[in-house]
Amino acid sequence: MANKSFNVVDELIEAFPGVPPDDLCKALVGYLEASLPEILRSLELPPIVSPVRRKLESLRIKRLRRHERSRAERSHTEYDTFISELYLLRRQLDGLHDSCTSSEYAISDGNTNRARQERYFAGYQDGQTSRRFPEIEIEREALFRSPEVETPPGSFQPYVALYPVREELPAPNVTIDIQTQQRIVTDKLFADVTRTLEMKLVEFALRTGKISNYELVTQTDVEIPEWKRIVVKMISKGTMFDEKIELWDELDGIVRRSFDRLKQYSPSDSEALNSINRNLFLRMELI
Amino acid sequence: MGSVVYEEVQQDILAATKALEKDDFENMNIFANRAMSNAMFGPDRKLFLLGFFLKDVALDLMGIRAAKKPAAVATAKVLASSFVEKMKEVARKEDFQEAEVWTLYLDYSNKIRKHTVTEIEEQVYGNGTEFMRVATNWLIQHLDKNRGVLLEPRNQFLKGILNELTRIYRIHDIDLRELYVLSILIALERLYGYMEMSPRTADGCLDEKKIRDGVFPFIDRIVHIFGDEKQQTSATEVNEVLQELTYKWREAFIHYMELRPAPGLIAERGVQLPEETRKKISEAISRTLEKETKPKR
C-alpha cells in the first residue's frame, strides 16, 4: 500500500517537474478528495462482523499467549472500526433515506425528493442566505441521530466528513400537560401565545445554558375552580439560589414583553391577550 | 375486522404515532412511507392519503426542528399529534370519507404553517387567500404552457413552482383548493424525481418519452381539474390523481429504491482528508523531491 502511494508521488513529480511541493500536495489531496466519494460508493464492503461471531472469537483467542491475544484483539478492533467507519462514511455521502420503508436501507443510495422540506425555506433562495440548501442540515441531523452510525469513541477515523457534525445545542426539554394541549388545539390565539412563549423560553435556555426543563401546566384554583391558570415550571440545575431568582426575573420580563409585541401584531386580540397574560405564571423550582 | 391491507396500514399509522410521541420524526417518515407502500398491495386507493399526510407531518416537524432559530417544537408537536389522532379516529372505519381527512389536514396545515414564519412575516402579512388563488392559477397555467422545460436536463421547474407556492402558503392561510394543488404538485415532483434520475440518453438529456408518457398526462389532468376557477373542484378527481401519483412513486421506489441524485443537481457531498494525512502526503512529496534533487554519487 505504502509503495503504491509513493509511486503515485514519483509519477506526479515526474509529470510536473519544477512545480513547488506545496502545489503538488494540494493537487494530490484535491484529486484524492474528489475521487474518494465514488471509490467509496463502488467499493464492495465486507459485512460487519456479528457480535456473536466476535464473542466466539474472543473466547477462542483466550487460549492464546498474552501478547498474541492482545495482538488478535487489537486487530479485531481495528478491523471492525475501520469497516464500520467506511459504512458510516458511505452513508454520510448518500444522505437521508427519504423514500425508504425501512431504516436498514439507509446504507443504500441517497434521496431524490426534498419538495416538502424546501417549503420551509421558500423565499430565502436568493443566493445570499445560508438557508439555500437546508436539506443538508436535515440529512446530517438524521444521519447522526441514527444509532447504527454512532462512531465509537476514540476510534480510528481514516477520513473526515466534509460537513462536520453540528454540535448539539443544550436545548431544554419542554413538556406540555394534556389540559394545556387541548387548549392549544382548540384556541387559535392561545396556540399563538404558546408558540411565542415556547420560542422565548427555548431561546433563553439556549442563551444562558442554565435552564434544563420547562413544564407548561394548567392549574385550577382550589377555591375558585373556574379560574384556570397556566404555570410554566422551570428547572435550573447547577445554579445557586440567588442566580435562580435572577434568571426567573429576567425570563419573566422577556415573557411579559413578548405579550406587548403580540398585541402590536393583533390589536383586536388585546383584551384576550391581557387575560392570558394575567393568568400566566412562571415558577422556578428553587430547591 | 377490515381487509388485511387495511389492518396493516392501521399498524403503520400506529407505529408512526408512536414515533411522533418519541420525537422520532425520521422513523415517522419511514412508517408513513411504509403505509403508502402497503396501501399499494390492496385495492383501496384511499389508504394512500393517510400515509401521504403522515409523511407531511413528519417532514413538517423535521423542518421545524432543523430551523436555526429557537423553535417551538413542543407546541408544533401538540398540533401534529392532535391531527394524527383525529385522522386515526376517522380512519378507524374502513369506509372512511376522504373529505373528512382533507378537512382535518387543511386545519392542521393552517395551524402548523405559523411555526415556519419569521417574526417579520408574522408581523407584516395579512390575509392573502385571494392572492394565493391568483398565484396558483398563474403557476398552473405556466406549468401547462412551459411543460417542455421538464425535458431539459438540470431543470428545477417543479421545484421552482413548489417554491413559489409554498412561500405564499407559509405566510397566508390556505384554502382547500390550493391545498389540493400543493399536495398534487408535491406528489408529482416526487414521481418526477425518479424520472429525472433514471438513465439518460447518450448526450445526457432526460428520457423524453418517459416524461411525456409519465408526467405530461398528469399535467393535463391538473389543468383539467383546476383550470376553470369558476367550476367547483372535483374532490374525487383530486383524490384519484393524488392516489395514482403516490402509487407510481411507490412503484418507482420498488424499481429504483433511493436513487442517487444526478451529479451536479444538488450540492455534491465529499470527503475531506484529515490534516494528519495531508501532512504525510506533503512529507512524502518533499522527501521524494529531496531524493531527486540530491546529487547522485
Coordinates of C-alpha atoms in Angstrom, one line a residue:
Chain A
M1 CA 0.0 0.0 0.0
A2 CA 2.8 2.4 1.0
N3 CA 4.8 1.5 -2.1
K4 CA 1.9 2.3 -4.3
S5 CA 1.3 5.7 -2.7
F6 CA 5.0 6.5 -3.2
N7 CA 4.7 5.5 -6.8
V8 CA 1.9 8.0 -7.2
V9 CA 4.1 10.7 -5.7
D10 CA 7.0 9.7 -8.1
E11 CA 4.7 9.8 -11.1
L12 CA 3.3 13.2 -10.0
I13 CA 6.8 14.7 -9.6
E14 CA 7.8 13.3 -12.9
A15 CA 4.7 14.6 -14.7
F16 CA 5.1 18.1 -13.3
P17 CA 8.7 18.9 -13.0
G18 CA 9.6 22.1 -11.2
V19 CA 6.2 22.5 -9.5
P20 CA 6.6 23.5 -5.9
P21 CA 5.9 20.7 -3.4
D22 CA 3.0 22.6 -1.8
D23 CA 1.2 22.8 -5.1
L24 CA 1.8 19.2 -5.8
C25 CA 0.5 18.3 -2.4
K26 CA -2.6 20.4 -2.9
A27 CA -3.3 18.8 -6.3
L28 CA -2.9 15.3 -4.9
V29 CA -5.1 16.0 -2.0
G30 CA -7.7 17.6 -4.2
Y31 CA -7.6 14.6 -6.6
L32 CA -7.9 12.1 -3.7
E33 CA -10.8 14.0 -2.1
A34 CA -12.6 14.3 -5.5
S35 CA -12.2 10.6 -6.2
L36 CA -12.9 9.1 -2.8
P37 CA -16.7 9.5 -2.8
E38 CA -17.0 7.5 -6.0
I39 CA -14.5 4.9 -4.8
L40 CA -16.3 4.5 -1.5
R41 CA -19.6 4.1 -3.2
S42 CA -18.3 1.5 -5.6
L43 CA -16.4 -0.5 -3.0
E44 CA -17.9 -3.8 -2.1
L45 CA -17.6 -3.6 1.6
P46 CA -17.3 -6.8 3.6
P47 CA -20.2 -7.4 6.1
I48 CA -19.8 -6.1 9.6
V49 CA -18.9 -9.0 11.8
S50 CA -21.7 -10.1 14.0
P51 CA -21.3 -9.6 17.8
V52 CA -22.0 -13.3 18.3
R53 CA -19.1 -14.3 15.9
R54 CA -16.8 -11.7 17.7
K55 CA -17.7 -13.1 21.0
L56 CA -16.9 -16.7 19.9
E57 CA -13.6 -15.5 18.5
S58 CA -12.8 -13.7 21.7
L59 CA -13.4 -16.9 23.7
R60 CA -11.2 -18.8 21.2
I61 CA -8.3 -16.4 21.5
K62 CA -8.4 -16.7 25.2
R63 CA -6.3 -19.8 24.8
L64 CA -3.5 -17.9 23.1
R65 CA -0.5 -16.4 24.8
R66 CA -0.9 -13.0 26.2
H67 CA 0.9 -11.0 23.6
E68 CA -0.7 -13.0 20.8
R69 CA -4.1 -12.5 22.3
S70 CA -3.7 -8.8 22.7
R71 CA -2.5 -8.6 19.1
A72 CA -5.5 -10.5 17.9
E73 CA -7.8 -8.3 19.9
R74 CA -6.3 -5.2 18.6
S75 CA -6.5 -6.4 15.0
H76 CA -10.2 -7.3 15.5
T77 CA -11.0 -3.9 17.0
E78 CA -9.1 -2.1 14.2
Y79 CA -10.9 -4.1 11.5
D80 CA -14.4 -3.6 13.0
T81 CA -13.8 0.1 13.5
F82 CA -12.4 0.6 10.0
I83 CA -15.3 -1.3 8.3
S84 CA -18.0 0.5 10.3
E85 CA -16.3 3.8 9.5
L86 CA -16.4 3.0 5.8
Y87 CA -20.1 2.2 6.1
L88 CA -20.6 5.4 8.1
L89 CA -18.8 7.4 5.5
R90 CA -20.7 5.9 2.7
R91 CA -24.0 6.6 4.5
Q92 CA -22.9 10.2 5.1
L93 CA -22.3 10.6 1.4
D94 CA -25.6 9.1 0.5
G95 CA -27.9 11.2 2.6
L96 CA -31.3 10.8 4.2
H97 CA -33.4 7.8 3.4
D98 CA -36.3 9.9 2.4
S99 CA -38.5 7.4 0.5
C100 CA -37.5 4.3 2.4
T101 CA -39.8 2.0 4.1
S102 CA -37.2 0.6 6.5
S103 CA -34.2 2.1 8.2
E104 CA -31.8 -0.7 7.3
Y105 CA -31.7 0.6 3.7
A106 CA -30.1 3.7 5.0
I107 CA -26.8 2.3 3.7
S108 CA -28.2 2.3 0.2
D109 CA -28.4 5.2 -2.2
G110 CA -29.3 8.8 -1.3
N111 CA -32.6 10.5 -1.6
T112 CA -34.4 12.1 -4.5
N113 CA -37.1 14.1 -3.0
R114 CA -37.0 17.3 -1.0
A115 CA -40.0 19.2 -2.1
R116 CA -41.8 19.4 1.2
Q117 CA -38.7 20.2 3.2
E118 CA -37.9 23.1 0.8
R119 CA -41.3 24.7 1.5
Y120 CA -39.9 25.9 4.8
F121 CA -37.2 27.7 3.2
A122 CA -39.1 29.0 0.2
G123 CA -38.4 32.7 -0.3
Y124 CA -35.0 32.5 1.1
Q125 CA -33.4 31.2 -2.1
D126 CA -31.9 34.4 -3.3
G127 CA -28.4 33.0 -3.0
Q128 CA -27.4 35.3 -0.2
T129 CA -28.5 33.3 2.8
S130 CA -27.2 30.1 4.3
R131 CA -30.7 28.6 4.1
R132 CA -30.2 27.8 0.4
F133 CA -29.6 24.1 0.9
P134 CA -31.3 23.4 4.2
E135 CA -31.8 19.7 3.5
I136 CA -28.1 19.1 4.1
E137 CA -28.7 20.1 7.7
I138 CA -31.7 17.9 8.0
E139 CA -30.0 14.9 6.4
R140 CA -26.9 15.4 8.6
E141 CA -29.0 15.5 11.7
A142 CA -31.0 12.5 10.7
L143 CA -27.8 10.6 9.9
F144 CA -26.1 11.3 13.2
R145 CA -29.1 10.5 15.2
S146 CA -29.3 7.0 13.8
P147 CA -28.0 4.5 16.3
E148 CA -26.3 2.4 13.6
V149 CA -23.9 5.1 12.6
E150 CA -22.7 6.1 16.0
T151 CA -18.9 6.3 15.9
P152 CA -17.3 4.5 18.8
P153 CA -15.3 7.0 21.0
G154 CA -11.6 7.2 20.3
S155 CA -11.9 5.2 17.1
F156 CA -9.6 5.4 14.1
Q157 CA -11.0 7.7 11.5
P158 CA -9.5 7.3 8.1
Y159 CA -11.4 10.2 6.6
V160 CA -13.4 13.1 7.9
A161 CA -16.8 14.0 6.6
L162 CA -16.7 17.2 4.6
Y163 CA -19.7 18.5 6.5
P164 CA -18.8 18.4 10.2
V165 CA -21.4 17.3 12.7
R166 CA -23.2 20.2 14.2
E167 CA -22.8 20.3 17.9
E168 CA -26.0 19.6 19.7
L169 CA -27.2 22.7 21.4
P170 CA -28.2 22.2 25.0
A171 CA -31.9 22.6 24.1
P172 CA -34.2 22.4 27.1
N173 CA -36.8 19.7 27.5
V174 CA -40.3 21.3 27.1
T175 CA -43.4 19.3 28.1
I176 CA -47.0 20.4 27.9
D177 CA -49.7 18.8 30.0
I178 CA -52.9 17.4 28.5
Q179 CA -55.2 20.2 29.5
T180 CA -52.9 22.8 28.0
Q181 CA -52.5 20.7 24.9
Q182 CA -56.3 20.6 24.5
R183 CA -56.4 24.4 24.7
I184 CA -53.7 24.8 22.1
V185 CA -55.7 22.7 19.7
T186 CA -59.0 24.4 20.2
D187 CA -57.9 28.0 20.9
K188 CA -56.1 29.6 17.9
L189 CA -54.9 32.7 19.9
F190 CA -53.7 30.6 22.8
A191 CA -51.8 28.4 20.3
D192 CA -50.1 31.6 19.0
V193 CA -49.2 32.6 22.6
T194 CA -47.8 29.2 23.4
R195 CA -45.7 29.1 20.3
T196 CA -44.3 32.6 21.0
L197 CA -43.8 31.6 24.7
E198 CA -42.0 28.4 23.9
M199 CA -39.7 30.1 21.5
K200 CA -38.8 32.7 24.1
L201 CA -38.3 30.0 26.7
V202 CA -36.1 27.9 24.5
E203 CA -34.2 31.0 23.3
F204 CA -33.5 32.0 26.9
A205 CA -32.3 28.5 27.8
L206 CA -30.0 28.3 24.8
R207 CA -28.6 31.7 25.5
T208 CA -28.0 31.2 29.2
G209 CA -27.4 27.4 29.2
K210 CA -28.9 27.3 32.7
I211 CA -32.4 26.0 32.2
S212 CA -32.8 22.3 31.5
N213 CA -36.6 21.8 31.7
Y214 CA -39.8 23.7 31.2
E215 CA -43.2 22.3 32.0
L216 CA -46.3 24.0 30.9
V217 CA -49.3 23.0 33.0
T218 CA -52.9 24.2 33.5
Q219 CA -53.8 24.5 37.2
T220 CA -57.2 25.0 38.7
D221 CA -57.7 27.1 41.8
V222 CA -58.9 25.1 44.7
E223 CA -61.3 27.9 45.9
I224 CA -62.4 29.2 42.5
P225 CA -62.5 26.1 40.2
E226 CA -63.4 28.1 37.1
W227 CA -60.2 30.1 37.4
K228 CA -57.6 28.3 35.4
R229 CA -54.1 29.5 35.2
I230 CA -51.1 28.4 33.1
V231 CA -48.0 27.8 35.0
V232 CA -44.5 27.5 33.4
K233 CA -42.4 25.4 35.8
M234 CA -38.7 25.9 35.2
I235 CA -35.8 23.7 36.4
S236 CA -32.4 25.1 36.6
K237 CA -29.6 22.7 37.6
G238 CA -26.3 23.7 38.9
T239 CA -27.3 27.2 39.9
M240 CA -27.4 28.8 43.3
F241 CA -30.5 30.3 44.9
D242 CA -29.6 33.9 44.0
E243 CA -28.9 33.1 40.4
K244 CA -32.1 31.2 40.1
I245 CA -34.0 34.3 41.3
E246 CA -32.2 36.5 38.8
L247 CA -32.9 34.0 35.9
W248 CA -36.6 33.9 37.0
D249 CA -36.8 37.7 37.0
E250 CA -35.1 38.1 33.6
L251 CA -37.3 35.5 31.9
D252 CA -40.4 36.9 33.4
G253 CA -39.6 40.3 31.9
I254 CA -38.9 38.7 28.5
V255 CA -42.2 36.8 28.5
R256 CA -44.2 39.8 29.5
R257 CA -42.6 41.9 26.8
S258 CA -43.5 39.3 24.2
F259 CA -47.1 39.9 25.0
D260 CA -46.7 43.6 24.2
R261 CA -45.4 42.5 20.8
L262 CA -48.3 40.1 20.2
K263 CA -50.7 42.9 21.0
Q264 CA -49.0 45.1 18.4
Y265 CA -49.4 42.5 15.7
S266 CA -53.0 41.9 16.6
P267 CA -54.6 44.9 18.4
S268 CA -58.1 43.3 18.1
D269 CA -56.9 40.5 20.4
S270 CA -55.5 42.8 23.1
E271 CA -58.1 42.1 25.7
A272 CA -57.8 38.3 25.2
L273 CA -54.0 38.6 25.3
N274 CA -54.2 40.6 28.5
S275 CA -56.4 37.9 30.1
I276 CA -53.9 35.1 29.1
N277 CA -51.0 37.2 30.4
R278 CA -52.8 37.8 33.7
N279 CA -53.3 34.1 34.1
L280 CA -49.8 33.1 33.2
F281 CA -47.3 32.4 36.0
L282 CA -43.6 31.5 35.8
R283 CA -42.3 29.4 38.6
M284 CA -38.7 28.5 39.2
E285 CA -38.0 25.3 41.2
L286 CA -35.8 26.7 43.9
I287 CA -34.9 23.5 45.7
Chain B
M1 CA -62.3 -6.6 11.1
G2 CA -61.1 -5.0 7.9
S3 CA -59.1 -6.3 5.0
V4 CA -55.5 -7.4 5.7
V5 CA -54.0 -4.4 3.9
Y6 CA -56.2 -2.0 5.8
E7 CA -55.2 -3.7 9.1
E8 CA -51.5 -3.4 8.1
V9 CA -51.8 0.3 7.2
Q10 CA -53.5 0.8 10.6
Q11 CA -50.5 -0.7 12.2
D12 CA -48.2 1.6 10.2
I13 CA -50.2 4.6 11.4
L14 CA -49.9 3.3 15.0
A15 CA -46.2 3.0 14.5
A16 CA -45.9 6.5 13.1
T17 CA -47.9 7.8 16.0
K18 CA -45.5 6.1 18.5
A19 CA -42.5 7.6 16.6
L20 CA -44.2 11.0 16.8
E21 CA -44.7 10.6 20.5
K22 CA -40.9 9.9 20.9
D23 CA -39.9 12.9 18.7
D24 CA -38.5 10.3 16.2
F25 CA -39.7 12.1 13.1
E26 CA -37.2 10.3 10.8
N27 CA -38.8 7.0 11.7
M28 CA -42.2 8.6 11.5
N29 CA -41.4 9.4 7.9
I30 CA -40.4 5.8 7.3
F31 CA -43.6 4.5 8.8
A32 CA -45.6 6.9 6.6
N33 CA -43.7 5.6 3.5
R34 CA -44.5 2.1 4.7
A35 CA -48.2 2.9 4.9
M36 CA -48.2 4.2 1.4
S37 CA -46.2 1.1 0.1
N38 CA -48.6 -1.2 2.0
A39 CA -51.6 0.6 0.5
M40 CA -50.3 -0.4 -2.9
F41 CA -50.8 -4.0 -2.2
G42 CA -54.6 -3.7 -1.9
P43 CA -57.4 -2.3 -4.0
D44 CA -58.3 0.6 -1.6
R45 CA -56.6 3.6 -3.0
K46 CA -57.8 6.0 -0.4
L47 CA -55.4 4.4 2.1
F48 CA -52.6 6.3 0.3
L49 CA -53.9 9.5 1.7
L50 CA -53.2 8.5 5.3
G51 CA -49.5 7.8 4.6
F52 CA -49.2 10.9 2.4
F53 CA -50.5 13.1 5.3
L54 CA -48.4 11.3 7.9
K55 CA -45.3 11.9 5.8
D56 CA -46.2 15.5 5.5
V57 CA -46.4 15.8 9.3
A58 CA -43.1 14.1 9.8
L59 CA -41.4 16.4 7.3
D60 CA -43.1 19.4 8.9
L61 CA -41.6 18.5 12.3
M62 CA -38.2 17.7 10.9
G63 CA -38.2 21.1 9.1
I64 CA -39.3 22.9 12.3
R65 CA -36.7 21.2 14.4
A66 CA -33.9 21.8 11.9
A67 CA -34.7 25.5 11.7
K68 CA -31.9 27.6 13.0
K69 CA -33.9 29.9 15.3
P70 CA -35.2 28.5 18.6
A71 CA -38.3 26.6 17.5
A72 CA -41.5 25.8 19.4
V73 CA -41.2 22.1 18.7
A74 CA -43.4 21.1 21.7
T75 CA -46.3 23.3 20.6
A76 CA -45.9 22.1 17.0
K77 CA -46.0 18.6 18.2
V78 CA -49.2 19.2 20.0
L79 CA -50.8 20.3 16.8
A80 CA -49.3 17.4 14.8
S81 CA -50.4 14.8 17.4
S82 CA -53.9 16.3 17.5
F83 CA -54.2 16.0 13.7
V84 CA -52.8 12.4 13.7
E85 CA -55.2 11.3 16.5
K86 CA -58.2 12.8 14.7
M87 CA -57.1 11.2 11.4
K88 CA -56.7 7.9 13.1
E89 CA -60.2 8.2 14.5
V90 CA -61.7 8.9 11.1
A91 CA -59.7 6.1 9.5
R92 CA -61.0 3.6 12.2
K93 CA -63.8 2.8 9.8
E94 CA -62.5 1.1 6.6
D95 CA -65.1 3.0 4.5
F96 CA -64.0 6.4 5.8
Q97 CA -64.6 9.5 3.7
E98 CA -61.6 11.1 2.2
A99 CA -63.2 14.5 2.5
E100 CA -63.1 14.2 6.3
V101 CA -59.4 13.6 6.3
W102 CA -58.8 16.6 3.9
T103 CA -60.7 18.9 6.3
L104 CA -58.6 17.8 9.2
Y105 CA -55.4 18.2 7.1
L106 CA -56.5 21.7 6.0
D107 CA -57.0 22.8 9.6
Y108 CA -53.6 21.3 10.6
S109 CA -51.8 22.9 7.7
N110 CA -53.1 26.4 8.5
K111 CA -52.1 25.9 12.1
I112 CA -48.6 24.4 11.6
R113 CA -47.6 27.0 8.9
K114 CA -47.2 29.6 11.7
H115 CA -44.3 27.7 13.0
T116 CA -42.4 28.3 9.8
V117 CA -42.9 32.1 9.5
T118 CA -40.4 34.6 10.7
E119 CA -41.2 37.4 13.1
I120 CA -41.3 40.0 10.4
E121 CA -43.5 37.8 8.2
E122 CA -45.9 37.3 11.0
Q123 CA -46.0 41.0 11.7
V124 CA -46.5 42.2 8.1
Y125 CA -48.5 39.7 6.1
G126 CA -52.3 39.5 6.5
N127 CA -55.0 37.6 4.8
G128 CA -53.8 36.5 1.3
T129 CA -56.4 33.9 0.3
E130 CA -57.3 35.7 -2.9
F131 CA -53.7 36.3 -3.8
M132 CA -52.9 32.7 -3.2
R133 CA -55.6 31.8 -5.7
V134 CA -54.3 34.2 -8.3
A135 CA -50.8 33.0 -7.9
T136 CA -51.8 29.3 -8.0
N137 CA -53.8 29.8 -11.2
W138 CA -50.9 31.6 -12.8
L139 CA -48.5 28.8 -11.8
I140 CA -50.8 26.1 -13.2
Q141 CA -51.1 27.9 -16.5
H142 CA -47.3 28.5 -16.5
L143 CA -46.7 24.8 -15.9
D144 CA -49.1 23.9 -18.7
K145 CA -47.6 26.3 -21.3
N146 CA -44.0 25.6 -20.4
R147 CA -44.1 21.8 -19.7
G148 CA -41.3 21.4 -22.2
V149 CA -38.9 22.7 -19.6
L150 CA -39.4 19.4 -17.8
L151 CA -37.5 17.8 -20.7
E152 CA -34.4 20.0 -20.2
P153 CA -31.5 18.5 -18.3
R154 CA -30.9 20.1 -14.9
N155 CA -34.3 21.9 -14.9
Q156 CA -35.8 22.6 -11.5
F157 CA -39.2 23.5 -12.9
L158 CA -41.5 21.6 -10.5
K159 CA -39.3 22.5 -7.5
G160 CA -39.5 26.2 -8.7
I161 CA -43.2 26.1 -8.8
L162 CA -43.4 24.5 -5.4
N163 CA -41.0 27.1 -4.1
E164 CA -43.3 29.9 -5.2
L165 CA -46.5 28.2 -3.9
T166 CA -45.0 27.3 -0.6
R167 CA -43.5 30.7 0.1
I168 CA -47.0 32.2 -0.3
Y169 CA -48.6 29.4 1.6
R170 CA -46.2 29.8 4.5
I171 CA -47.4 33.4 5.2
H172 CA -51.1 33.1 4.4
D173 CA -53.9 30.8 5.3
I174 CA -54.6 28.3 2.5
D175 CA -57.9 27.2 1.0
L176 CA -58.8 23.6 0.3
R177 CA -58.4 24.1 -3.5
E178 CA -54.9 25.4 -3.1
L179 CA -54.0 22.7 -0.6
Y180 CA -55.2 20.2 -3.3
V181 CA -52.9 21.8 -5.9
L182 CA -50.0 21.9 -3.5
S183 CA -50.4 18.2 -2.5
I184 CA -50.7 17.0 -6.1
L185 CA -47.7 19.0 -7.1
I186 CA -45.6 17.6 -4.2
A187 CA -46.6 14.1 -5.3
L188 CA -45.9 14.9 -9.0
E189 CA -42.5 16.2 -8.0
R190 CA -41.7 13.0 -6.1
L191 CA -42.5 11.0 -9.1
Y192 CA -40.7 13.3 -11.5
G193 CA -37.6 13.0 -9.2
Y194 CA -37.4 9.3 -10.2
M195 CA -37.8 10.1 -13.9
E196 CA -35.2 12.8 -13.7
M197 CA -32.7 10.4 -12.2
S198 CA -33.4 7.5 -14.5
P199 CA -31.0 6.6 -17.3
R200 CA -30.4 9.4 -19.8
T201 CA -29.7 9.5 -23.4
A202 CA -26.1 9.4 -24.6
D203 CA -25.9 13.2 -24.7
G204 CA -27.1 13.5 -21.1
C205 CA -30.7 14.5 -21.9
L206 CA -33.6 13.2 -20.0
D207 CA -35.6 10.4 -21.4
E208 CA -38.2 12.4 -23.3
K209 CA -40.6 9.7 -24.0
K210 CA -40.7 8.6 -20.3
I211 CA -41.5 12.1 -19.2
R212 CA -44.1 12.7 -22.0
D213 CA -45.8 9.5 -21.1
G214 CA -45.4 9.5 -17.4
V215 CA -45.7 13.2 -16.4
F216 CA -47.5 15.1 -19.1
P217 CA -50.8 13.3 -18.7
F218 CA -50.8 14.3 -15.1
I219 CA -50.3 17.9 -16.1
D220 CA -53.3 17.6 -18.4
R221 CA -55.3 16.3 -15.5
I222 CA -54.2 19.1 -13.2
V223 CA -55.1 21.7 -15.8
H224 CA -58.5 20.0 -16.3
I225 CA -59.3 19.9 -12.6
F226 CA -58.1 23.4 -11.7
G227 CA -58.1 25.2 -15.0
D228 CA -61.6 26.6 -14.7
E229 CA -61.6 28.6 -11.5
K230 CA -65.4 29.1 -11.6
Q231 CA -66.0 25.4 -11.6
Q232 CA -66.2 23.5 -8.3
T233 CA -63.1 21.5 -7.9
S234 CA -63.9 17.8 -8.0
A235 CA -62.5 16.2 -4.9
T236 CA -63.0 12.8 -6.4
E237 CA -60.7 13.7 -9.3
V238 CA -58.2 15.2 -6.9
N239 CA -58.1 12.1 -4.9
E240 CA -57.7 9.9 -7.9
V241 CA -54.7 11.9 -9.2
L242 CA -53.0 12.1 -5.9
Q243 CA -53.5 8.4 -5.3
E244 CA -52.3 7.5 -8.7
L245 CA -49.2 9.7 -8.3
T246 CA -48.4 8.2 -4.9
Y247 CA -48.9 4.7 -6.3
K248 CA -46.5 5.3 -9.2
W249 CA -44.0 6.9 -6.8
R250 CA -44.0 3.9 -4.5
E251 CA -43.7 1.7 -7.6
A252 CA -40.7 3.7 -8.7
F253 CA -39.2 3.1 -5.2
I254 CA -39.5 -0.6 -5.7
H255 CA -37.9 -0.3 -9.1
Y256 CA -35.0 2.0 -8.2
M257 CA -35.1 2.4 -4.4
E258 CA -33.4 5.5 -3.2
L259 CA -31.8 6.9 -6.3
R260 CA -28.7 9.0 -6.0
P261 CA -29.2 12.5 -7.5
A262 CA -27.6 13.1 -10.8
P263 CA -24.2 14.7 -10.4
G264 CA -24.4 18.5 -10.3
L265 CA -28.1 18.6 -9.5
I266 CA -27.6 19.2 -5.8
A267 CA -24.5 20.1 -3.7
E268 CA -22.3 17.0 -4.0
R269 CA -21.2 15.5 -0.8
G270 CA -17.5 14.8 -0.4
V271 CA -14.8 13.6 1.9
Q272 CA -12.0 15.6 3.3
L273 CA -8.7 14.1 4.2
P274 CA -7.6 14.8 7.8
E275 CA -4.8 17.2 8.5
E276 CA -2.5 14.4 9.5
T277 CA -2.9 12.6 6.2
R278 CA -2.3 15.8 4.3
K279 CA 0.8 16.4 6.3
K280 CA 2.0 12.8 5.4
I281 CA 1.4 13.4 1.7
S282 CA 3.2 16.7 1.9
E283 CA 6.2 15.0 3.7
A284 CA 6.2 12.2 1.1
I285 CA 6.4 14.7 -1.7
S286 CA 9.1 16.7 0.0
R287 CA 11.2 13.5 0.7
T288 CA 10.9 12.3 -2.9
L289 CA 11.8 15.7 -4.2
E290 CA 14.8 15.9 -1.9
K291 CA 15.9 12.5 -3.0
E292 CA 15.6 13.5 -6.6
T293 CA 17.5 16.8 -6.2
K294 CA 20.3 15.2 -4.2
P295 CA 23.5 14.8 -6.3
K296 CA 23.9 11.1 -7.1
R297 CA 27.2 9.6 -6.1

